[in-house]
Short mmCIF file of C-alpha atoms in Angstrom, two decimals:
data_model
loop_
_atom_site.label_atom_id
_atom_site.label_comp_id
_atom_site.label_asym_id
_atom_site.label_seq_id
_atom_site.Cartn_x
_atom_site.Cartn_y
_atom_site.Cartn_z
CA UNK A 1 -133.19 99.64 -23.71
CA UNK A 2 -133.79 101.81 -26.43
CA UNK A 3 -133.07 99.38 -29.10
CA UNK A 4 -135.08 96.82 -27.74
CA UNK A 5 -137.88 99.24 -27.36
CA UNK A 6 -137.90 100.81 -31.32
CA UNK A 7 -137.24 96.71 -32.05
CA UNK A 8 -141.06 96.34 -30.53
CA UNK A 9 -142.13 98.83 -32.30
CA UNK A 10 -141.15 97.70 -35.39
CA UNK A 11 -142.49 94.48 -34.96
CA UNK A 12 -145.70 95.63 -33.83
CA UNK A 13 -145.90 97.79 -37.12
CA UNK A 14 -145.32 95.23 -39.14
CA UNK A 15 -147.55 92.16 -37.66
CA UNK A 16 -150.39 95.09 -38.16
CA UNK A 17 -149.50 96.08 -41.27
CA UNK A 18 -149.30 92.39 -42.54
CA UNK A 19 -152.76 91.28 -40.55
CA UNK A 20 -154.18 93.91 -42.44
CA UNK A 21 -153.41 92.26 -45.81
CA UNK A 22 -155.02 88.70 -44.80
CA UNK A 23 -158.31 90.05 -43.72
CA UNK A 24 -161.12 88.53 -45.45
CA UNK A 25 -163.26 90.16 -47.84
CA UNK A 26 -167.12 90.77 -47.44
CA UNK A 27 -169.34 87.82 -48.22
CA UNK A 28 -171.84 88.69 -50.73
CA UNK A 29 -175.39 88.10 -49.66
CA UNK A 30 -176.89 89.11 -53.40
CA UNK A 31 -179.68 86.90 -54.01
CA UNK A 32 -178.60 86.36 -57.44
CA UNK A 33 -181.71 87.58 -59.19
CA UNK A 34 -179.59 90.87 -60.20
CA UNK A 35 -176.78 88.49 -61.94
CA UNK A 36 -179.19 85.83 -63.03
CA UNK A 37 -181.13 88.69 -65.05
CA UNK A 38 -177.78 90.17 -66.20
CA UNK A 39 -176.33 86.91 -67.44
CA UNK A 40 -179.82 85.85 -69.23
CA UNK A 41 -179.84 89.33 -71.60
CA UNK A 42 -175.90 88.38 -72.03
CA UNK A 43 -177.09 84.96 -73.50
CA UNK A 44 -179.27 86.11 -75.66
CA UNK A 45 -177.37 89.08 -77.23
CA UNK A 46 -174.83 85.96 -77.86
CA UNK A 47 -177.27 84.06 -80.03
CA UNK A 48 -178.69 86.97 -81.88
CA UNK A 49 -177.13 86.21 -85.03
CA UNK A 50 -174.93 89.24 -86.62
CA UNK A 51 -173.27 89.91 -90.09
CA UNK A 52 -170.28 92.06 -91.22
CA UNK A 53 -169.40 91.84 -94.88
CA UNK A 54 -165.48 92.90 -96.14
CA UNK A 55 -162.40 92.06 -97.15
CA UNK A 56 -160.92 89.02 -96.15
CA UNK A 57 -157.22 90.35 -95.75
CA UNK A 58 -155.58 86.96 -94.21
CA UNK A 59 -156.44 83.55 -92.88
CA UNK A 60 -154.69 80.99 -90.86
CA UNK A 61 -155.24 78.12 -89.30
CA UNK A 62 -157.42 79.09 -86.30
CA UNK A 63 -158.18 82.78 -87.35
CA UNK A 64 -158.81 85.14 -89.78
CA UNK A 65 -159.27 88.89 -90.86
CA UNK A 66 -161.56 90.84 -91.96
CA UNK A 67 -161.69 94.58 -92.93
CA UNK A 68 -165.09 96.59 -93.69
CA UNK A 69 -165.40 98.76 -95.88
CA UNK A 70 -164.62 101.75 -93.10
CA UNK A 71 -161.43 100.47 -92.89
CA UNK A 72 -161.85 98.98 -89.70
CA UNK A 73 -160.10 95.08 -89.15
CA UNK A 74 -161.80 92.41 -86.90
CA UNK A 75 -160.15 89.00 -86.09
CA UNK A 76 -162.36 86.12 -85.83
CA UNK A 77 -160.78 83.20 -83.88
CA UNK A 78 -162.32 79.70 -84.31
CA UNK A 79 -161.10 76.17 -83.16
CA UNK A 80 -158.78 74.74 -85.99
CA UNK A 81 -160.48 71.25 -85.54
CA UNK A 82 -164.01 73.09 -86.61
CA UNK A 83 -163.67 75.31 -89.62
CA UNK A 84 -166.48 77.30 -89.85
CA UNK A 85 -169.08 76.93 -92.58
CA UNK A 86 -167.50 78.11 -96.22
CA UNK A 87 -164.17 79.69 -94.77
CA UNK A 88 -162.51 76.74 -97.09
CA UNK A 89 -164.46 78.26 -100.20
CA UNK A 90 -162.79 81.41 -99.70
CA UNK A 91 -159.10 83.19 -100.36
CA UNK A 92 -157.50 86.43 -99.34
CA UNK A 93 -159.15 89.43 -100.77
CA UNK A 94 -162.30 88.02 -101.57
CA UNK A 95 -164.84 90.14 -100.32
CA UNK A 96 -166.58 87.92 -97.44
CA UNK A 97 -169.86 87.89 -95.19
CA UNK A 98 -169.19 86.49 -91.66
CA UNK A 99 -172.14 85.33 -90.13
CA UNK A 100 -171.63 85.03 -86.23
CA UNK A 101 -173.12 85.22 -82.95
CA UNK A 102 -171.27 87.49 -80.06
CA UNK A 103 -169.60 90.93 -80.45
CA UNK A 104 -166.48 91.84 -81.83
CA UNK A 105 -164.77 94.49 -81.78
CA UNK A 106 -161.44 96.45 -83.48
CA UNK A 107 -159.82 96.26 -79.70
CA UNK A 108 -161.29 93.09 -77.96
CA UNK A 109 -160.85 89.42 -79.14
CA UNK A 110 -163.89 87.95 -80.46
CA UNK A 111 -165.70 86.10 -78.12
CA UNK A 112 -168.55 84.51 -80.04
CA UNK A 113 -169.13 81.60 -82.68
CA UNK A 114 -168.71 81.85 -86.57
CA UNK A 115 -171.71 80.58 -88.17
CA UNK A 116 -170.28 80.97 -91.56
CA UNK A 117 -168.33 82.90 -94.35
CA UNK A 118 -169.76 83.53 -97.57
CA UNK A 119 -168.01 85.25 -100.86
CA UNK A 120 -170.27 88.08 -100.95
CA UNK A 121 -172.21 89.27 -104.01
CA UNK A 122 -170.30 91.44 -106.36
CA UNK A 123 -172.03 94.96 -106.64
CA UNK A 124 -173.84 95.52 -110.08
CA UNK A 125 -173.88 98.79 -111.73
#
């Protein structure tokens, strides 16, 4: 009698504990003109056009590196099938200007477009 008993129990438990996992979650009645006015700024920062001028420290087919003169690195990721604008011009340890749209950053992966590279202007004394 016990047994059975602590056997109910147990299955109560877990057909609670496991309904509890399948709920559903809350619908979202947003309006959208939060997100719509969110994602609008978010375009636009993406086609402000941005430069960052270093040294081009390696490039492969799909991707390449550049470090400022901080010291800081940024991969740039493009679609092999569309080399960007001059990146053919250039080697490895030319100093470069990338001219994109998007952020990037020393962490994230780039998530914009490369407009082009350039060999940047040697600095006259």
């Amino acid at each position: 009698m016990k047994k059975t008993l602590i056997v109910f129990a147990c299955t109560a438990l877990l057909a609670a504990s496991l309904s509890a996992c399948g709920s559903k979650p809350a619908e979202n009645t947003d309006t959208g003109t939060a997100s719509s006015a969110a994602a609008s700024s978010s375009s636009s920062e993406q086609q402000q056009e941005n430069t960052l001028t270093g040294s081009l420290d390696e490039k492969k087919n799909g991707m390449f590196v550049v470090t400022d003169a901080e010291g800081a690195s940024y991969e740039f990721t493009y679609d092999p099938s569309d080399t960007p604008k001059g990146l053919d011009d250039v080697a490895e340890g030319d100093s470069v200007t990338v001219t994109y749209t998007g952020t990037v950053s020393e962490v994230d992966s780039f998530d914009g477009t490369i407009v082009s590279v350039e060999k940047a202007e040697a600095a006259q004394n």
